[in-house]
Short mmCIF file of C-alpha atoms and ligand atoms in Angstrom, two decimals:
data_model
loop_
_atom_site.label_atom_id
_atom_site.label_comp_id
_atom_site.label_asym_id
_atom_site.label_seq_id
_atom_site.Cartn_x
_atom_site.Cartn_y
_atom_site.Cartn_z
CA MET A 1 4.58 -12.41 10.30
CA GLU A 2 1.48 -10.21 10.33
CA LYS A 3 -1.46 -11.29 8.20
CA ILE A 4 -2.43 -8.70 5.62
CA ALA A 5 -5.77 -8.11 3.86
CA VAL A 6 -5.97 -5.87 0.80
CA ILE A 7 -9.44 -4.62 -0.20
CA GLY A 8 -9.67 -3.73 -3.89
CA ALA A 9 -7.57 -5.75 -6.35
CA GLY A 10 -7.25 -3.13 -9.11
CA LEU A 11 -4.14 -1.33 -10.30
CA MET A 12 -2.86 -0.44 -6.81
CA GLY A 13 -4.37 -3.25 -4.74
CA HIS A 14 -2.71 -6.10 -6.62
CA GLY A 15 0.68 -4.33 -6.53
CA ILE A 16 0.33 -3.75 -2.78
CA ALA A 17 -0.56 -7.42 -2.23
CA GLN A 18 2.56 -8.33 -4.23
CA ILE A 19 4.78 -6.26 -1.89
CA PHE A 20 3.56 -7.95 1.29
CA ALA A 21 3.51 -11.48 -0.17
CA GLY A 22 7.00 -10.88 -1.59
CA SER A 23 8.18 -10.19 1.98
CA GLY A 24 6.74 -13.44 3.34
CA HIS A 25 3.35 -12.24 4.63
CA ALA A 26 0.14 -14.18 4.14
CA VAL A 27 -2.14 -11.89 2.13
CA THR A 28 -5.84 -12.06 1.32
CA LEU A 29 -6.91 -10.00 -1.65
CA VAL A 30 -10.57 -8.97 -1.65
CA ASP A 31 -12.63 -7.56 -4.53
CA LEU A 32 -16.28 -7.50 -5.54
CA ASP A 33 -15.51 -9.40 -8.70
CA GLN A 34 -13.74 -12.79 -9.00
CA THR A 35 -12.61 -11.91 -12.55
CA VAL A 36 -10.74 -8.90 -11.17
CA LEU A 37 -9.10 -11.15 -8.57
CA ASP A 38 -8.00 -13.68 -11.20
CA HIS A 39 -6.67 -10.83 -13.34
CA ALA A 40 -4.82 -9.47 -10.27
CA LEU A 41 -2.99 -12.76 -9.75
CA ASP A 42 -2.03 -12.83 -13.45
CA GLY A 43 -0.80 -9.25 -13.10
CA ILE A 44 1.36 -10.14 -10.09
CA ARG A 45 2.84 -13.10 -11.97
CA GLN A 46 3.65 -10.83 -14.92
CA ASN A 47 5.23 -8.17 -12.66
CA LEU A 48 7.38 -10.74 -10.86
CA SER A 49 8.44 -12.35 -14.17
CA LEU A 50 9.43 -9.00 -15.66
CA MET A 51 11.35 -8.10 -12.51
CA ALA A 52 13.14 -11.48 -12.48
CA ASP A 53 14.06 -10.99 -16.16
CA ASN A 54 15.61 -7.69 -15.12
CA GLY A 55 17.61 -9.17 -12.24
CA ILE A 56 15.21 -8.28 -9.39
CA GLY A 57 14.22 -11.45 -7.55
CA SER A 58 14.17 -14.96 -8.95
CA ARG A 59 11.75 -16.82 -11.21
CA ASP A 60 11.96 -19.71 -8.69
CA ASP A 61 10.19 -17.54 -6.08
CA ILE A 62 7.19 -16.57 -8.20
CA ASP A 63 4.98 -19.55 -7.31
CA VAL A 64 6.03 -19.32 -3.64
CA ILE A 65 4.95 -15.66 -3.54
CA LEU A 66 1.68 -16.34 -5.34
CA ASP A 67 0.93 -19.24 -2.95
CA ARG A 68 0.92 -16.72 -0.09
CA ILE A 69 -1.98 -14.81 -1.70
CA ALA A 70 -5.56 -15.98 -1.15
CA THR A 71 -8.46 -14.29 -2.92
CA THR A 72 -12.10 -13.82 -1.98
CA THR A 73 -15.14 -11.75 -2.88
CA ARG A 74 -16.41 -11.95 0.73
CA MET A 75 -14.95 -9.11 2.77
CA ALA A 76 -15.64 -10.52 6.25
CA GLU A 77 -13.90 -13.75 5.27
CA GLY A 78 -10.98 -11.84 3.73
CA VAL A 79 -10.24 -9.71 6.79
CA ALA A 80 -10.71 -12.49 9.37
CA GLY A 81 -7.53 -12.75 11.42
CA ALA A 82 -5.83 -9.85 9.60
CA ASP A 83 -3.46 -7.65 11.61
CA PHE A 84 -3.35 -4.99 8.92
CA VAL A 85 -6.07 -4.14 6.37
CA MET A 86 -5.15 -2.02 3.38
CA GLU A 87 -7.99 -0.39 1.45
CA ALA A 88 -7.41 0.28 -2.26
CA VAL A 89 -10.93 0.66 -3.67
CA VAL A 90 -11.96 3.44 -6.07
CA GLU A 91 -11.43 7.06 -4.98
CA LYS A 92 -14.98 7.84 -3.74
CA LEU A 93 -15.36 9.33 -0.28
CA GLU A 94 -18.73 7.80 0.58
CA LEU A 95 -17.65 4.35 -0.54
CA LYS A 96 -14.51 4.56 1.59
CA GLN A 97 -16.45 5.89 4.61
CA THR A 98 -18.94 3.01 4.42
CA LEU A 99 -16.20 0.45 3.88
CA PHE A 100 -14.21 1.69 6.89
CA SER A 101 -17.25 1.65 9.17
CA LYS A 102 -17.89 -1.96 8.07
CA LEU A 103 -14.24 -2.90 8.62
CA ASP A 104 -14.33 -1.16 12.00
CA ALA A 105 -17.34 -3.27 12.97
CA VAL A 106 -15.88 -6.65 11.93
CA CYS A 107 -12.16 -6.29 12.77
CA PRO A 108 -10.86 -6.50 16.35
CA SER A 109 -9.55 -3.20 17.77
CA SER A 110 -5.95 -4.42 17.40
CA THR A 111 -6.26 -4.51 13.57
CA ILE A 112 -4.87 -1.46 11.81
CA LEU A 113 -7.07 -0.14 8.99
CA ALA A 114 -5.22 1.80 6.30
CA SER A 115 -6.43 3.73 3.26
CA ASN A 116 -4.50 4.15 0.03
CA THR A 117 -6.44 7.28 -0.92
CA SER A 118 -4.44 9.55 -3.21
CA VAL A 119 -5.63 12.87 -1.84
CA MET A 120 -8.63 12.53 0.50
CA SER A 121 -8.68 13.49 4.17
CA ILE A 122 -8.10 10.46 6.43
CA THR A 123 -10.24 12.17 9.10
CA GLU A 124 -13.16 12.34 6.64
CA ILE A 125 -12.66 8.72 5.53
CA ALA A 126 -12.74 7.63 9.21
CA ALA A 127 -15.69 9.90 10.08
CA LYS A 128 -18.34 7.15 10.17
CA SER A 129 -16.21 4.69 12.16
CA LYS A 130 -16.04 4.35 15.94
CA GLY A 131 -12.43 3.15 16.15
CA GLN A 132 -10.84 6.16 14.47
CA ASP A 133 -7.63 5.71 16.50
CA ARG A 134 -6.60 2.71 14.34
CA ILE A 135 -7.39 4.27 10.94
CA VAL A 136 -4.43 5.69 9.05
CA GLY A 137 -3.47 6.77 5.52
CA THR A 138 -0.79 4.81 3.66
CA HIS A 139 -0.35 6.43 0.30
CA PHE A 140 1.60 4.19 -2.08
CA TRP A 141 2.73 5.32 -5.54
CA ASN A 142 2.15 3.52 -8.83
CA PRO A 143 3.67 1.02 -9.47
CA PRO A 144 3.76 0.32 -5.72
CA TYR A 145 6.23 -2.59 -5.98
CA LEU A 146 8.81 -0.37 -7.74
CA ILE A 147 8.33 3.07 -6.13
CA PRO A 148 9.60 3.02 -2.53
CA LEU A 149 7.70 5.99 -1.05
CA VAL A 150 4.64 5.48 1.14
CA GLU A 151 3.21 8.53 2.93
CA VAL A 152 1.88 7.51 6.35
CA VAL A 153 -0.82 10.01 7.27
CA PRO A 154 -2.64 10.29 10.60
CA GLY A 155 -6.24 11.47 10.73
CA ASP A 156 -7.13 13.92 13.51
CA ASN A 157 -8.03 10.99 15.80
CA THR A 158 -5.36 8.46 14.79
CA ASP A 159 -3.30 7.04 17.63
CA LEU A 160 0.46 7.72 17.36
CA GLU A 161 1.07 4.02 17.99
CA THR A 162 -0.99 3.18 14.87
CA VAL A 163 1.27 5.48 12.85
CA GLU A 164 4.43 3.98 14.34
CA THR A 165 3.34 0.33 13.87
CA THR A 166 2.33 1.07 10.27
CA TRP A 167 5.63 2.83 9.56
CA GLN A 168 7.56 -0.12 11.03
CA LEU A 169 5.65 -2.68 8.95
CA LEU A 170 6.19 -0.72 5.72
CA ASN A 171 9.86 -0.31 6.54
CA ARG A 172 10.22 -4.06 7.12
CA VAL A 173 8.73 -4.88 3.70
CA GLY A 174 11.32 -2.68 2.01
CA LYS A 175 9.31 0.51 1.42
CA HIS A 176 10.49 4.02 2.22
CA PRO A 177 7.69 5.18 4.53
CA VAL A 178 7.56 8.82 5.65
CA LYS A 179 5.42 10.26 8.42
CA VAL A 180 3.24 13.19 7.42
CA LYS A 181 2.50 15.35 10.48
CA ARG A 182 -1.01 16.53 9.62
CA ASP A 183 -3.98 15.33 7.58
CA VAL A 184 -4.28 17.76 4.67
CA PRO A 185 -5.75 17.04 1.21
CA GLY A 186 -2.99 15.79 -1.11
CA PHE A 187 -0.65 15.08 1.83
CA VAL A 188 2.90 16.09 0.81
CA ALA A 189 3.90 14.46 -2.46
CA ASN A 190 0.71 15.05 -4.45
CA ARG A 191 0.71 18.71 -3.37
CA LEU A 192 4.22 19.02 -4.78
CA GLN A 193 3.40 17.03 -7.90
CA HIS A 194 0.24 18.97 -8.75
CA ALA A 195 1.83 22.36 -8.05
CA LEU A 196 4.26 21.42 -10.84
CA TRP A 197 1.49 20.10 -13.14
CA ARG A 198 -0.61 23.26 -12.65
CA GLU A 199 2.31 25.42 -13.79
CA ALA A 200 3.14 23.02 -16.65
CA ILE A 201 -0.43 23.18 -17.99
CA SER A 202 -0.52 26.96 -17.55
CA ILE A 203 2.68 27.35 -19.58
CA VAL A 204 1.11 25.36 -22.46
CA GLU A 205 -2.21 27.20 -22.15
CA ASN A 206 -0.49 30.58 -22.29
CA GLY A 207 1.55 29.70 -25.37
CA ILE A 208 4.91 29.94 -23.58
CA ALA A 209 5.99 26.46 -24.71
CA ASP A 210 4.33 23.36 -26.15
CA ALA A 211 3.71 20.24 -24.05
CA ALA A 212 6.74 18.32 -25.37
CA THR A 213 9.02 21.26 -24.60
CA VAL A 214 7.70 21.53 -21.04
CA ASP A 215 8.54 17.86 -20.50
CA GLU A 216 12.00 18.33 -22.05
CA CYS A 217 12.69 21.15 -19.59
CA VAL A 218 12.04 18.72 -16.74
CA LYS A 219 13.62 15.56 -18.20
CA PHE A 220 16.82 17.22 -19.44
CA GLY A 221 17.00 19.89 -16.75
CA PHE A 222 16.15 20.09 -13.07
CA GLY A 223 14.46 16.66 -13.16
CA LEU A 224 17.90 15.07 -13.42
CA ARG A 225 18.83 16.46 -10.00
CA LEU A 226 15.62 15.51 -8.22
CA PRO A 227 16.50 11.88 -7.26
CA VAL A 228 19.47 13.16 -5.24
CA LEU A 229 18.56 16.77 -4.49
CA GLY A 230 15.08 17.57 -3.21
CA PRO A 231 13.71 21.13 -3.33
CA MET A 232 14.40 21.91 0.33
CA GLU A 233 18.03 20.78 0.17
CA ASN A 234 18.35 22.62 -3.16
CA ALA A 235 17.02 25.85 -1.60
CA ASP A 236 19.69 25.60 1.09
CA LEU A 237 22.30 24.70 -1.53
CA VAL A 238 21.70 27.89 -3.53
CA GLY A 239 21.07 29.83 -0.30
CA THR A 240 17.88 31.06 1.34
CA ASP A 241 18.90 34.61 0.29
CA LEU A 242 18.94 33.70 -3.41
CA THR A 243 15.70 31.71 -2.98
CA LEU A 244 14.08 34.79 -1.43
CA ALA A 245 15.32 37.07 -4.22
CA ILE A 246 13.96 34.68 -6.88
CA HIS A 247 10.59 34.28 -5.14
CA ASP A 248 10.32 38.03 -4.63
CA TYR A 249 10.55 38.48 -8.42
CA ILE A 250 8.89 35.36 -9.87
CA LEU A 251 6.00 34.28 -7.61
CA ARG A 252 3.60 36.95 -8.89
CA HIS A 253 4.16 35.66 -12.45
CA ILE A 254 3.48 31.97 -11.91
CA GLU A 255 0.11 30.21 -11.85
CA SER A 256 -1.92 30.42 -8.66
CA ALA A 257 -5.43 29.56 -9.94
CA PRO A 258 -7.47 27.69 -7.30
CA ALA A 259 -9.37 25.68 -9.99
CA PRO A 260 -8.47 23.32 -12.85
CA SER A 261 -7.25 25.05 -16.03
CA PRO A 262 -9.81 25.86 -18.77
CA LEU A 263 -7.56 24.06 -21.29
CA LEU A 264 -7.67 20.88 -19.20
CA LYS A 265 -11.47 21.07 -18.93
CA GLN A 266 -11.71 21.66 -22.68
CA LEU A 267 -9.61 18.55 -23.46
CA VAL A 268 -11.72 16.36 -21.19
CA ALA A 269 -14.97 17.72 -22.68
CA ALA A 270 -13.66 16.93 -26.18
CA GLY A 271 -12.80 13.35 -25.18
CA ASP A 272 -9.06 14.02 -25.52
CA LEU A 273 -8.17 11.93 -22.47
CA GLY A 274 -4.49 11.27 -23.17
CA PHE A 275 -3.13 7.73 -23.61
CA LYS A 276 -6.68 6.36 -23.22
CA SER A 277 -7.97 8.08 -26.38
CA GLY A 278 -4.70 8.64 -28.30
CA ARG A 279 -4.74 12.41 -27.77
CA GLY A 280 -4.42 14.68 -24.76
CA PHE A 281 -2.01 17.61 -24.55
CA GLN A 282 -0.18 15.70 -27.32
CA ALA A 283 -1.11 12.99 -29.87
CA TRP A 284 -0.14 9.42 -28.94
CA SER A 285 0.10 6.42 -31.25
CA GLU A 286 -0.30 2.93 -29.79
CA ASP A 287 3.46 2.37 -30.22
CA GLN A 288 4.26 5.58 -28.36
CA VAL A 289 1.94 4.62 -25.51
CA ALA A 290 3.58 1.18 -25.24
CA ALA A 291 7.06 2.77 -25.39
CA SER A 292 6.18 5.23 -22.61
CA HIS A 293 5.02 2.43 -20.29
CA ARG A 294 8.10 0.37 -21.17
CA ASN A 295 10.50 3.28 -20.59
CA LEU A 296 9.04 3.95 -17.15
CA GLN A 297 9.20 0.28 -16.08
CA THR A 298 12.78 -0.08 -17.34
CA HIS A 299 13.87 3.14 -15.67
CA LEU A 300 12.30 2.23 -12.31
CA MET A 301 13.69 -1.31 -12.41
CA THR A 302 17.19 0.06 -13.11
CA ILE A 303 16.91 2.30 -10.06
CA VAL A 304 15.59 -0.53 -7.85
CA LYS A 305 18.46 -2.76 -9.02
CA GLN A 306 21.06 -0.05 -8.31
CA THR A 307 19.58 0.68 -4.87
CA THR A 308 19.46 -3.01 -3.94
CA ALA A 309 23.07 -3.50 -5.10
CA SER A 310 24.33 -0.51 -3.11
CA GLU A 311 22.36 -1.60 0.00
CA LYS A 312 23.96 -5.06 -0.28
CA GLU A 313 27.42 -3.45 -0.59
CA GLN A 314 26.83 -1.35 2.52
CA ALA A 315 25.48 -4.31 4.57
P1 NAI B 1 -8.87 0.56 -9.60
O1 NAI B 1 -10.12 1.10 -10.18
O2 NAI B 1 -7.84 0.00 -10.50
O3 NAI B 1 -9.23 -0.56 -8.54
C1 NAI B 1 -10.22 -0.41 -7.56
C2 NAI B 1 -10.79 -1.79 -7.25
O4 NAI B 1 -11.63 -1.70 -6.10
C3 NAI B 1 -11.65 -2.39 -8.38
O5 NAI B 1 -11.11 -3.63 -8.77
C4 NAI B 1 -13.05 -2.53 -7.77
O6 NAI B 1 -13.73 -3.68 -8.23
C5 NAI B 1 -12.69 -2.64 -6.30
N1 NAI B 1 -13.78 -2.29 -5.36
C6 NAI B 1 -14.63 -1.24 -5.46
N2 NAI B 1 -15.45 -1.26 -4.37
C7 NAI B 1 -15.10 -2.32 -3.61
C8 NAI B 1 -15.58 -2.86 -2.39
N3 NAI B 1 -16.58 -2.30 -1.72
N4 NAI B 1 -14.98 -3.96 -1.90
C9 NAI B 1 -13.95 -4.54 -2.57
N5 NAI B 1 -13.46 -4.07 -3.73
C10 NAI B 1 -14.02 -2.97 -4.25
O7 NAI B 1 -8.28 1.75 -8.70
P2 NAI B 1 -6.76 2.06 -8.32
O8 NAI B 1 -6.14 2.91 -9.37
O9 NAI B 1 -6.09 0.81 -7.91
O10 NAI B 1 -6.95 3.01 -7.06
C11 NAI B 1 -7.33 2.49 -5.80
C12 NAI B 1 -7.06 3.53 -4.74
O11 NAI B 1 -5.66 3.87 -4.73
C13 NAI B 1 -7.81 4.85 -4.97
O12 NAI B 1 -8.15 5.40 -3.73
C14 NAI B 1 -6.77 5.71 -5.67
O13 NAI B 1 -6.99 7.08 -5.51
C15 NAI B 1 -5.51 5.26 -4.94
N6 NAI B 1 -4.25 5.47 -5.65
C16 NAI B 1 -4.20 5.28 -7.00
C17 NAI B 1 -3.00 5.49 -7.67
C18 NAI B 1 -2.92 5.27 -9.16
O14 NAI B 1 -1.90 5.67 -9.75
N7 NAI B 1 -3.90 4.65 -9.79
C19 NAI B 1 -1.78 5.92 -6.96
C20 NAI B 1 -1.94 6.02 -5.53
C21 NAI B 1 -3.15 5.82 -4.91
#
């Protein structure tokens, strides 16, 4: 089994470490701060317990999985002997560039170096490194141990073999990796997601519907189809001719601003940061915030359970 190092033990890093350790890999989790690392191990234990309580995995395996994860605050020690290094530090270009050039200097050329950046160019992240052929994007989604998708993104100088080896590894640990052909900001899924969010915010800003109504239109409408019918299949389903007729009429009416909405900027300036402050586009009580997190976890775990059961049936 390949040895994995994960740099950054925050929200994403600890979940990514959990995935690889859960599939039998030895993992070293690296962070600047030992308290963060201790917290990460507690978080993994909590995730695995909650999953076991919901019929995904067994409580008996929790200690075995945690025993596969070592932690350190010393990067060189953490990546020693690693076949695959996954970076999940904060989303700052310069920090990532410096980190990758350091990793490039200390890791042998056979080690694949992957970034979990949400939207940044892999080519830019690799710009200060010599071994750009082994640097690749692997964009996981939160929570990474419950959402299967990982976008595998080549930079301009990434070797195709790096992409293939990364895809194979992610596939083996039970993810649903997809290969993105070109390195563009936002890759595929965040472009789609934020095209939807831009329109959603614009609808609220222009007084067409309030925030709760926008969400109802998704949750009780076309959102129900999305897990089984993506937009491209849907366009073929209704017909390219109907899609053209609709676009010919509607596209000029929907939002195309190349900058964040004034309403969004106004909320941030006022300190209305959403769940964090109890008010964003809507007001949120502590109970509502807790319920939202719980609903999402329960929903995702139900899907994972169903998928696992149907995969077992097919096998
Ligand atoms: P986070 O803030 O929870 O964790 C980042 C961690 O990196 C912190 O614990 C920090 O101490 C550590 N760190 C910073 N510099 C370091 C260094 N030089 N060496 C070692 N550790 C270092 O951030 P989060 O949310 O986990 O995001 C990490 C990356 O994943 C970002 O690039 C983000 O854009 C991306 N991402 C985040 C998603 C999310 O929903 N939060 C989803 C998908 C990707």
